[in-house]
Amino acid sequence: MSLPLPWLTPDQPLPAPQQAWGDHSPAPGLLAAGGALSVPWLLQAYRQGTFPWFSEGQPILWWCPQPRMVLPVAQFRLHRSLRKTLQRFRATPGCEVRVDSDFSAVIQACASTPRAGQGGGTWIVAEMVAAYEALHAAGHAHSVETWVDGRLVGGLYCVALGRAVFGESMFAHVTDASKIALAALVAIARRGGVQLIDCQQNTRHLASLGAHEVPRAQFLQHVAAASAKPALHWRFESRDWAAVLGAAGQAASGP
């Protein structure tokens, strides 16, 4: 039987993540409702491994799942087909990866691009868009973008505290554009000494790329240590592809 859900005012701190509802509750991983989506609130939440996730018409809901899905950057699985896509992208004039070039366009595209299983709604509601744009302006949210001939065709956005990186959402308007952005994020992470990228929830797609679940306690230990390190330098250069393509032979698998 789950404990009553805490309803927070904007001046209350979040409960400890270990108080999140368990497997037999109506919503495993749910920690609290209410509070605020201000930059200080979001920073407090991410430092304790908690993130907001709610739909239109719902209150702000805070989550800390057990276990936690993470992508160890050293275990990123570059399938042969994606390797060929990256090599072709890298060699084609007009194809480039940009970082923080148009964060607003990326999060708006993540909110509006249809995806399987999402139906007609999205959890990236207008309130969330405004909150993460403010977090970006404060230097804690970043976009990795796939551009072709001057057009944004895919990308992702994430939150970063020191060397702790929390993946949020991605989109693609052409085939594999979001995978290219994810591979670029892995390259940035490898260059900066980032060990894990938080994926929040378990999906088959993420598992196929090398992500797996870890106990929440292990994840929280990682966040505490990684977030205390100096901030990652958010940039991407063409030579950074070597961090993925050069190291991928050992992890490559499947057609």
PDB file of C-alpha atoms in Angstrom:
ATOM      1  CA  MET A   1       0.000   0.000   0.000  1.00  0.00           C
ATOM      2  CA  SER A   2       1.459   3.368  -1.024  1.00  0.00           C
ATOM      3  CA  LEU A   3       1.943   6.316   1.284  1.00  0.00           C
ATOM      4  CA  PRO A   4      -0.151   9.469   0.787  1.00  0.00           C
ATOM      5  CA  LEU A   5       1.285  11.646  -1.968  1.00  0.00           C
ATOM      6  CA  PRO A   6       2.897  14.849  -0.637  1.00  0.00           C
ATOM      7  CA  TRP A   7       1.369  18.026  -2.108  1.00  0.00           C
ATOM      8  CA  LEU A   8       3.962  20.763  -1.995  1.00  0.00           C
ATOM      9  CA  THR A   9       3.804  24.534  -1.918  1.00  0.00           C
ATOM     10  CA  PRO A  10       6.489  26.495  -3.835  1.00  0.00           C
ATOM     11  CA  ASP A  11       8.414  27.112  -0.603  1.00  0.00           C
ATOM     12  CA  GLN A  12       8.589  23.435   0.453  1.00  0.00           C
ATOM     13  CA  PRO A  13      11.524  21.183  -0.465  1.00  0.00           C
ATOM     14  CA  LEU A  14      11.034  17.922  -2.299  1.00  0.00           C
ATOM     15  CA  PRO A  15      10.884  14.768  -0.151  1.00  0.00           C
ATOM     16  CA  ALA A  16      13.825  12.374  -0.217  1.00  0.00           C
ATOM     17  CA  PRO A  17      13.784  10.334  -3.454  1.00  0.00           C
ATOM     18  CA  GLN A  18      13.592   7.103  -1.463  1.00  0.00           C
ATOM     19  CA  GLN A  19      10.029   8.099  -0.502  1.00  0.00           C
ATOM     20  CA  ALA A  20       8.771   7.657  -4.082  1.00  0.00           C
ATOM     21  CA  TRP A  21       5.905   5.206  -4.519  1.00  0.00           C
ATOM     22  CA  GLY A  22       6.908   1.583  -4.989  1.00  0.00           C
ATOM     23  CA  ASP A  23       6.095  -1.137  -7.514  1.00  0.00           C
ATOM     24  CA  HIS A  24       2.677  -1.982  -6.090  1.00  0.00           C
ATOM     25  CA  SER A  25       1.388   1.589  -6.069  1.00  0.00           C
ATOM     26  CA  PRO A  26      -0.848   3.158  -8.753  1.00  0.00           C
ATOM     27  CA  ALA A  27       2.163   5.110 -10.120  1.00  0.00           C
ATOM     28  CA  PRO A  28       5.560   3.564  -9.299  1.00  0.00           C
ATOM     29  CA  GLY A  29       8.269   6.203  -8.950  1.00  0.00           C
ATOM     30  CA  LEU A  30       5.897   9.088  -8.186  1.00  0.00           C
ATOM     31  CA  LEU A  31       7.378  11.223  -5.422  1.00  0.00           C
ATOM     32  CA  ALA A  32       5.283  14.367  -4.981  1.00  0.00           C
ATOM     33  CA  ALA A  33       2.917  16.852  -6.596  1.00  0.00           C
ATOM     34  CA  GLY A  34       2.887  20.626  -6.661  1.00  0.00           C
ATOM     35  CA  GLY A  35       5.851  22.865  -5.987  1.00  0.00           C
ATOM     36  CA  ALA A  36       7.159  24.963  -8.864  1.00  0.00           C
ATOM     37  CA  LEU A  37       9.092  24.753 -12.142  1.00  0.00           C
ATOM     38  CA  SER A  38      11.480  27.596 -11.378  1.00  0.00           C
ATOM     39  CA  VAL A  39      15.195  27.215 -12.047  1.00  0.00           C
ATOM     40  CA  PRO A  40      16.014  26.732  -8.324  1.00  0.00           C
ATOM     41  CA  TRP A  41      13.307  24.069  -8.032  1.00  0.00           C
ATOM     42  CA  LEU A  42      14.532  22.195 -11.087  1.00  0.00           C
ATOM     43  CA  LEU A  43      18.136  22.303  -9.905  1.00  0.00           C
ATOM     44  CA  GLN A  44      17.077  20.986  -6.494  1.00  0.00           C
ATOM     45  CA  ALA A  45      15.151  18.185  -8.181  1.00  0.00           C
ATOM     46  CA  TYR A  46      17.886  17.067 -10.564  1.00  0.00           C
ATOM     47  CA  ARG A  47      20.522  17.122  -7.831  1.00  0.00           C
ATOM     48  CA  GLN A  48      18.484  14.457  -6.062  1.00  0.00           C
ATOM     49  CA  GLY A  49      17.734  12.463  -9.206  1.00  0.00           C
ATOM     50  CA  THR A  50      14.142  13.679  -9.529  1.00  0.00           C
ATOM     51  CA  PHE A  51      12.410  15.080 -12.618  1.00  0.00           C
ATOM     52  CA  PRO A  52       9.004  16.590 -13.486  1.00  0.00           C
ATOM     53  CA  TRP A  53       6.625  14.703 -15.772  1.00  0.00           C
ATOM     54  CA  PHE A  54       2.942  15.505 -16.201  1.00  0.00           C
ATOM     55  CA  SER A  55       0.321  16.103 -18.868  1.00  0.00           C
ATOM     56  CA  GLU A  56      -1.996  18.976 -19.689  1.00  0.00           C
ATOM     57  CA  GLY A  57      -4.542  19.500 -16.921  1.00  0.00           C
ATOM     58  CA  GLN A  58      -2.473  17.703 -14.264  1.00  0.00           C
ATOM     59  CA  PRO A  59      -0.548  19.307 -11.407  1.00  0.00           C
ATOM     60  CA  ILE A  60       3.256  19.294 -11.502  1.00  0.00           C
ATOM     61  CA  LEU A  61       4.292  15.704 -10.735  1.00  0.00           C
ATOM     62  CA  TRP A  62       7.796  14.723  -9.583  1.00  0.00           C
ATOM     63  CA  TRP A  63       9.293  11.285 -10.226  1.00  0.00           C
ATOM     64  CA  CYS A  64      12.278   9.212  -9.134  1.00  0.00           C
ATOM     65  CA  PRO A  65      11.904   5.686 -10.579  1.00  0.00           C
ATOM     66  CA  GLN A  66      13.334   2.529  -9.088  1.00  0.00           C
ATOM     67  CA  PRO A  67      15.295   1.145 -10.908  1.00  0.00           C
ATOM     68  CA  ARG A  68      16.676   3.885 -13.183  1.00  0.00           C
ATOM     69  CA  MET A  69      17.449   3.542 -16.883  1.00  0.00           C
ATOM     70  CA  VAL A  70      20.918   4.850 -17.774  1.00  0.00           C
ATOM     71  CA  LEU A  71      23.219   4.770 -20.792  1.00  0.00           C
ATOM     72  CA  PRO A  72      26.864   4.173 -19.829  1.00  0.00           C
ATOM     73  CA  VAL A  73      28.667   6.154 -22.509  1.00  0.00           C
ATOM     74  CA  ALA A  74      31.441   3.558 -22.756  1.00  0.00           C
ATOM     75  CA  GLN A  75      28.788   0.950 -23.642  1.00  0.00           C
ATOM     76  CA  PHE A  76      26.994   2.937 -26.358  1.00  0.00           C
ATOM     77  CA  ARG A  77      26.092   0.330 -28.970  1.00  0.00           C
ATOM     78  CA  LEU A  78      26.747   1.578 -32.481  1.00  0.00           C
ATOM     79  CA  HIS A  79      25.007  -0.825 -34.851  1.00  0.00           C
ATOM     80  CA  ARG A  80      26.463  -1.234 -38.309  1.00  0.00           C
ATOM     81  CA  SER A  81      23.623   0.619 -39.962  1.00  0.00           C
ATOM     82  CA  LEU A  82      24.012   3.600 -37.642  1.00  0.00           C
ATOM     83  CA  ARG A  83      27.791   3.560 -38.113  1.00  0.00           C
ATOM     84  CA  LYS A  84      27.252   3.852 -41.875  1.00  0.00           C
ATOM     85  CA  THR A  85      24.740   6.653 -41.314  1.00  0.00           C
ATOM     86  CA  LEU A  86      27.220   8.580 -39.168  1.00  0.00           C
ATOM     87  CA  GLN A  87      30.052   8.089 -41.640  1.00  0.00           C
ATOM     88  CA  ARG A  88      27.852   9.292 -44.495  1.00  0.00           C
ATOM     89  CA  PHE A  89      26.595  12.257 -42.458  1.00  0.00           C
ATOM     90  CA  ARG A  90      30.116  13.212 -41.461  1.00  0.00           C
ATOM     91  CA  ALA A  91      31.315  13.148 -45.077  1.00  0.00           C
ATOM     92  CA  THR A  92      28.378  14.979 -46.660  1.00  0.00           C
ATOM     93  CA  PRO A  93      28.672  18.758 -47.193  1.00  0.00           C
ATOM     94  CA  GLY A  94      25.890  20.665 -45.467  1.00  0.00           C
ATOM     95  CA  CYS A  95      25.478  18.072 -42.709  1.00  0.00           C
ATOM     96  CA  GLU A  96      26.547  19.222 -39.267  1.00  0.00           C
ATOM     97  CA  VAL A  97      25.952  18.896 -35.545  1.00  0.00           C
ATOM     98  CA  ARG A  98      25.387  22.078 -33.571  1.00  0.00           C
ATOM     99  CA  VAL A  99      25.136  22.535 -29.816  1.00  0.00           C
ATOM    100  CA  ASP A 100      22.814  25.127 -28.261  1.00  0.00           C
ATOM    101  CA  SER A 101      22.272  26.786 -31.633  1.00  0.00           C
ATOM    102  CA  ASP A 102      18.460  26.857 -31.277  1.00  0.00           C
ATOM    103  CA  PHE A 103      17.375  25.308 -27.973  1.00  0.00           C
ATOM    104  CA  SER A 104      13.880  26.759 -28.272  1.00  0.00           C
ATOM    105  CA  ALA A 105      13.293  25.157 -31.674  1.00  0.00           C
ATOM    106  CA  VAL A 106      14.503  21.789 -30.373  1.00  0.00           C
ATOM    107  CA  ILE A 107      12.238  21.676 -27.331  1.00  0.00           C
ATOM    108  CA  GLN A 108       9.283  22.938 -29.373  1.00  0.00           C
ATOM    109  CA  ALA A 109       9.915  20.174 -31.926  1.00  0.00           C
ATOM    110  CA  CYS A 110      10.183  17.576 -29.149  1.00  0.00           C
ATOM    111  CA  ALA A 111       6.814  18.778 -27.845  1.00  0.00           C
ATOM    112  CA  SER A 112       5.048  18.789 -31.198  1.00  0.00           C
ATOM    113  CA  THR A 113       6.515  15.890 -33.193  1.00  0.00           C
ATOM    114  CA  PRO A 114       4.128  12.882 -33.164  1.00  0.00           C
ATOM    115  CA  ARG A 115       5.550   9.636 -31.827  1.00  0.00           C
ATOM    116  CA  ALA A 116       4.294   6.100 -31.389  1.00  0.00           C
ATOM    117  CA  GLY A 117       2.259   5.527 -28.237  1.00  0.00           C
ATOM    118  CA  GLN A 118       1.917   9.202 -27.420  1.00  0.00           C
ATOM    119  CA  GLY A 119      -1.537   9.694 -28.924  1.00  0.00           C
ATOM    120  CA  GLY A 120      -2.583  13.288 -29.287  1.00  0.00           C
ATOM    121  CA  GLY A 121      -0.952  14.642 -26.174  1.00  0.00           C
ATOM    122  CA  THR A 122       2.513  15.406 -24.847  1.00  0.00           C
ATOM    123  CA  TRP A 123       4.153  15.752 -21.459  1.00  0.00           C
ATOM    124  CA  ILE A 124       6.173  18.718 -22.765  1.00  0.00           C
ATOM    125  CA  VAL A 125       3.373  21.182 -22.080  1.00  0.00           C
ATOM    126  CA  ALA A 126       3.793  24.953 -22.475  1.00  0.00           C
ATOM    127  CA  GLU A 127       4.712  25.324 -18.785  1.00  0.00           C
ATOM    128  CA  MET A 128       7.516  22.791 -19.197  1.00  0.00           C
ATOM    129  CA  VAL A 129       8.805  24.464 -22.353  1.00  0.00           C
ATOM    130  CA  ALA A 130       9.062  27.801 -20.545  1.00  0.00           C
ATOM    131  CA  ALA A 131      10.747  26.164 -17.545  1.00  0.00           C
ATOM    132  CA  TYR A 132      13.449  24.417 -19.587  1.00  0.00           C
ATOM    133  CA  GLU A 133      14.069  27.493 -21.716  1.00  0.00           C
ATOM    134  CA  ALA A 134      14.757  29.334 -18.439  1.00  0.00           C
ATOM    135  CA  LEU A 135      17.016  26.474 -17.341  1.00  0.00           C
ATOM    136  CA  HIS A 136      18.842  26.745 -20.669  1.00  0.00           C
ATOM    137  CA  ALA A 137      19.272  30.504 -20.204  1.00  0.00           C
ATOM    138  CA  ALA A 138      20.784  29.740 -16.786  1.00  0.00           C
ATOM    139  CA  GLY A 139      23.330  27.388 -18.420  1.00  0.00           C
ATOM    140  CA  HIS A 140      21.938  24.062 -17.193  1.00  0.00           C
ATOM    141  CA  ALA A 141      19.974  22.755 -20.188  1.00  0.00           C
ATOM    142  CA  HIS A 142      21.465  22.083 -23.603  1.00  0.00           C
ATOM    143  CA  SER A 143      20.447  21.007 -27.088  1.00  0.00           C
ATOM    144  CA  VAL A 144      22.376  18.794 -29.492  1.00  0.00           C
ATOM    145  CA  GLU A 145      21.095  19.404 -32.985  1.00  0.00           C
ATOM    146  CA  THR A 146      21.235  17.690 -36.385  1.00  0.00           C
ATOM    147  CA  TRP A 147      21.322  20.147 -39.292  1.00  0.00           C
ATOM    148  CA  VAL A 148      21.171  19.433 -43.042  1.00  0.00           C
ATOM    149  CA  ASP A 149      21.625  22.245 -45.550  1.00  0.00           C
ATOM    150  CA  GLY A 150      20.817  24.866 -42.939  1.00  0.00           C
ATOM    151  CA  ARG A 151      17.652  23.102 -41.739  1.00  0.00           C
ATOM    152  CA  LEU A 152      17.115  21.631 -38.258  1.00  0.00           C
ATOM    153  CA  VAL A 153      16.022  18.032 -38.904  1.00  0.00           C
ATOM    154  CA  GLY A 154      16.485  16.391 -35.517  1.00  0.00           C
ATOM    155  CA  GLY A 155      17.939  16.762 -32.068  1.00  0.00           C
ATOM    156  CA  LEU A 156      17.614  16.312 -28.355  1.00  0.00           C
ATOM    157  CA  TYR A 157      17.780  18.344 -25.193  1.00  0.00           C
ATOM    158  CA  CYS A 158      19.216  17.440 -21.828  1.00  0.00           C
ATOM    159  CA  VAL A 159      20.002  18.840 -18.398  1.00  0.00           C
ATOM    160  CA  ALA A 160      23.576  18.964 -17.125  1.00  0.00           C
ATOM    161  CA  LEU A 161      24.923  19.600 -13.632  1.00  0.00           C
ATOM    162  CA  GLY A 162      28.697  19.305 -13.607  1.00  0.00           C
ATOM    163  CA  ARG A 163      29.387  15.926 -15.221  1.00  0.00           C
ATOM    164  CA  ALA A 164      25.870  14.597 -14.498  1.00  0.00           C
ATOM    165  CA  VAL A 165      23.837  14.521 -17.727  1.00  0.00           C
ATOM    166  CA  PHE A 166      20.097  13.865 -17.797  1.00  0.00           C
ATOM    167  CA  GLY A 167      18.534  13.074 -21.165  1.00  0.00           C
ATOM    168  CA  GLU A 168      15.060  14.531 -21.639  1.00  0.00           C
ATOM    169  CA  SER A 169      13.575  14.161 -25.123  1.00  0.00           C
ATOM    170  CA  MET A 170      14.495  13.910 -28.785  1.00  0.00           C
ATOM    171  CA  PHE A 171      12.851  14.312 -32.172  1.00  0.00           C
ATOM    172  CA  ALA A 172      13.523  13.488 -35.811  1.00  0.00           C
ATOM    173  CA  HIS A 173      12.052  14.977 -38.970  1.00  0.00           C
ATOM    174  CA  VAL A 174      14.189  12.723 -41.180  1.00  0.00           C
ATOM    175  CA  THR A 175      15.317   9.151 -40.624  1.00  0.00           C
ATOM    176  CA  ASP A 176      18.003   8.694 -37.930  1.00  0.00           C
ATOM    177  CA  ALA A 177      18.327  12.430 -37.209  1.00  0.00           C
ATOM    178  CA  SER A 178      17.707  11.904 -33.486  1.00  0.00           C
ATOM    179  CA  LYS A 179      20.157   8.976 -33.400  1.00  0.00           C
ATOM    180  CA  ILE A 180      22.819  11.200 -34.952  1.00  0.00           C
ATOM    181  CA  ALA A 181      22.221  13.768 -32.194  1.00  0.00           C
ATOM    182  CA  LEU A 182      22.412  11.058 -29.522  1.00  0.00           C
ATOM    183  CA  ALA A 183      25.696   9.747 -30.968  1.00  0.00           C
ATOM    184  CA  ALA A 184      27.031  13.313 -30.874  1.00  0.00           C
ATOM    185  CA  LEU A 185      25.945  13.647 -27.242  1.00  0.00           C
ATOM    186  CA  VAL A 186      27.821  10.427 -26.455  1.00  0.00           C
ATOM    187  CA  ALA A 187      30.909  11.870 -28.172  1.00  0.00           C
ATOM    188  CA  ILE A 188      30.656  15.048 -26.092  1.00  0.00           C
ATOM    189  CA  ALA A 189      30.203  12.976 -22.957  1.00  0.00           C
ATOM    190  CA  ARG A 190      33.204  10.760 -23.707  1.00  0.00           C
ATOM    191  CA  ARG A 191      35.425  13.741 -24.349  1.00  0.00           C
ATOM    192  CA  GLY A 192      34.288  15.338 -21.076  1.00  0.00           C
ATOM    193  CA  GLY A 193      34.632  12.265 -18.885  1.00  0.00           C
ATOM    194  CA  VAL A 194      30.900  11.746 -18.356  1.00  0.00           C
ATOM    195  CA  GLN A 195      30.171   8.184 -17.285  1.00  0.00           C
ATOM    196  CA  LEU A 196      26.375   7.943 -17.570  1.00  0.00           C
ATOM    197  CA  ILE A 197      23.533   9.624 -19.416  1.00  0.00           C
ATOM    198  CA  ASP A 198      20.271   9.380 -17.505  1.00  0.00           C
ATOM    199  CA  CYS A 199      17.455   7.957 -19.639  1.00  0.00           C
ATOM    200  CA  GLN A 200      14.781   8.017 -16.886  1.00  0.00           C
ATOM    201  CA  GLN A 201      12.484   5.294 -18.269  1.00  0.00           C
ATOM    202  CA  ASN A 202      13.115   1.871 -19.784  1.00  0.00           C
ATOM    203  CA  THR A 203      12.405   1.584 -23.508  1.00  0.00           C
ATOM    204  CA  ARG A 204      13.343  -1.082 -26.035  1.00  0.00           C
ATOM    205  CA  HIS A 205      14.951   1.542 -28.265  1.00  0.00           C
ATOM    206  CA  LEU A 206      17.280   2.789 -25.505  1.00  0.00           C
ATOM    207  CA  ALA A 207      18.129  -0.785 -24.506  1.00  0.00           C
ATOM    208  CA  SER A 208      19.141  -1.544 -28.105  1.00  0.00           C
ATOM    209  CA  LEU A 209      21.679   1.296 -27.870  1.00  0.00           C
ATOM    210  CA  GLY A 210      23.294  -0.034 -24.681  1.00  0.00           C
ATOM    211  CA  ALA A 211      21.154   1.469 -21.921  1.00  0.00           C
ATOM    212  CA  HIS A 212      20.182  -0.645 -18.933  1.00  0.00           C
ATOM    213  CA  GLU A 213      18.615  -0.302 -15.504  1.00  0.00           C
ATOM    214  CA  VAL A 214      20.565   0.324 -12.301  1.00  0.00           C
ATOM    215  CA  PRO A 215      19.326   0.515  -8.701  1.00  0.00           C
ATOM    216  CA  ARG A 216      18.144   3.969  -7.687  1.00  0.00           C
ATOM    217  CA  ALA A 217      20.674   4.101  -4.837  1.00  0.00           C
ATOM    218  CA  GLN A 218      23.523   3.532  -7.309  1.00  0.00           C
ATOM    219  CA  PHE A 219      22.163   6.214  -9.625  1.00  0.00           C
ATOM    220  CA  LEU A 220      21.849   8.742  -6.798  1.00  0.00           C
ATOM    221  CA  GLN A 221      25.448   8.080  -5.747  1.00  0.00           C
ATOM    222  CA  HIS A 222      26.531   8.756  -9.316  1.00  0.00           C
ATOM    223  CA  VAL A 223      24.565  12.022  -9.477  1.00  0.00           C
ATOM    224  CA  ALA A 224      26.017  13.256  -6.194  1.00  0.00           C
ATOM    225  CA  ALA A 225      29.580  12.632  -7.350  1.00  0.00           C
ATOM    226  CA  ALA A 226      29.202  13.746 -10.970  1.00  0.00           C
ATOM    227  CA  SER A 227      27.256  16.937 -10.247  1.00  0.00           C
ATOM    228  CA  ALA A 228      30.038  18.123  -7.924  1.00  0.00           C
ATOM    229  CA  LYS A 229      32.570  18.092 -10.793  1.00  0.00           C
ATOM    230  CA  PRO A 230      33.337  21.095 -13.034  1.00  0.00           C
ATOM    231  CA  ALA A 231      30.784  21.845 -15.717  1.00  0.00           C
ATOM    232  CA  LEU A 232      31.130  20.114 -19.073  1.00  0.00           C
ATOM    233  CA  HIS A 233      32.245  22.302 -21.961  1.00  0.00           C
ATOM    234  CA  TRP A 234      29.312  22.120 -24.373  1.00  0.00           C
ATOM    235  CA  ARG A 235      30.639  22.205 -27.909  1.00  0.00           C
ATOM    236  CA  PHE A 236      30.941  19.786 -30.831  1.00  0.00           C
ATOM    237  CA  GLU A 237      33.605  19.685 -33.532  1.00  0.00           C
ATOM    238  CA  SER A 238      33.875  17.349 -36.506  1.00  0.00           C
ATOM    239  CA  ARG A 239      36.882  15.621 -34.942  1.00  0.00           C
ATOM    240  CA  ASP A 240      34.667  14.578 -32.020  1.00  0.00           C
ATOM    241  CA  TRP A 241      33.113  11.882 -34.204  1.00  0.00           C
ATOM    242  CA  ALA A 242      36.252   9.853 -33.582  1.00  0.00           C
ATOM    243  CA  ALA A 243      35.157   9.466 -29.963  1.00  0.00           C
ATOM    244  CA  VAL A 244      32.255   7.360 -31.235  1.00  0.00           C
ATOM    245  CA  LEU A 245      33.358   5.977 -34.579  1.00  0.00           C
ATOM    246  CA  GLY A 246      36.886   5.214 -33.430  1.00  0.00           C
ATOM    247  CA  ALA A 247      35.805   3.374 -30.295  1.00  0.00           C
ATOM    248  CA  ALA A 248      32.700   1.726 -31.660  1.00  0.00           C
ATOM    249  CA  GLY A 249      34.277  -1.326 -33.232  1.00  0.00           C
ATOM    250  CA  GLN A 250      34.314  -3.227 -29.973  1.00  0.00           C
ATOM    251  CA  ALA A 251      30.645  -2.474 -29.293  1.00  0.00           C
ATOM    252  CA  ALA A 252      29.268  -2.678 -32.838  1.00  0.00           C
ATOM    253  CA  SER A 253      26.595  -5.316 -33.314  1.00  0.00           C
ATOM    254  CA  GLY A 254      23.781  -6.288 -35.642  1.00  0.00           C
ATOM    255  CA  PRO A 255      22.904  -5.064 -39.094  1.00  0.00           C
TER     256      PRO A 255
END
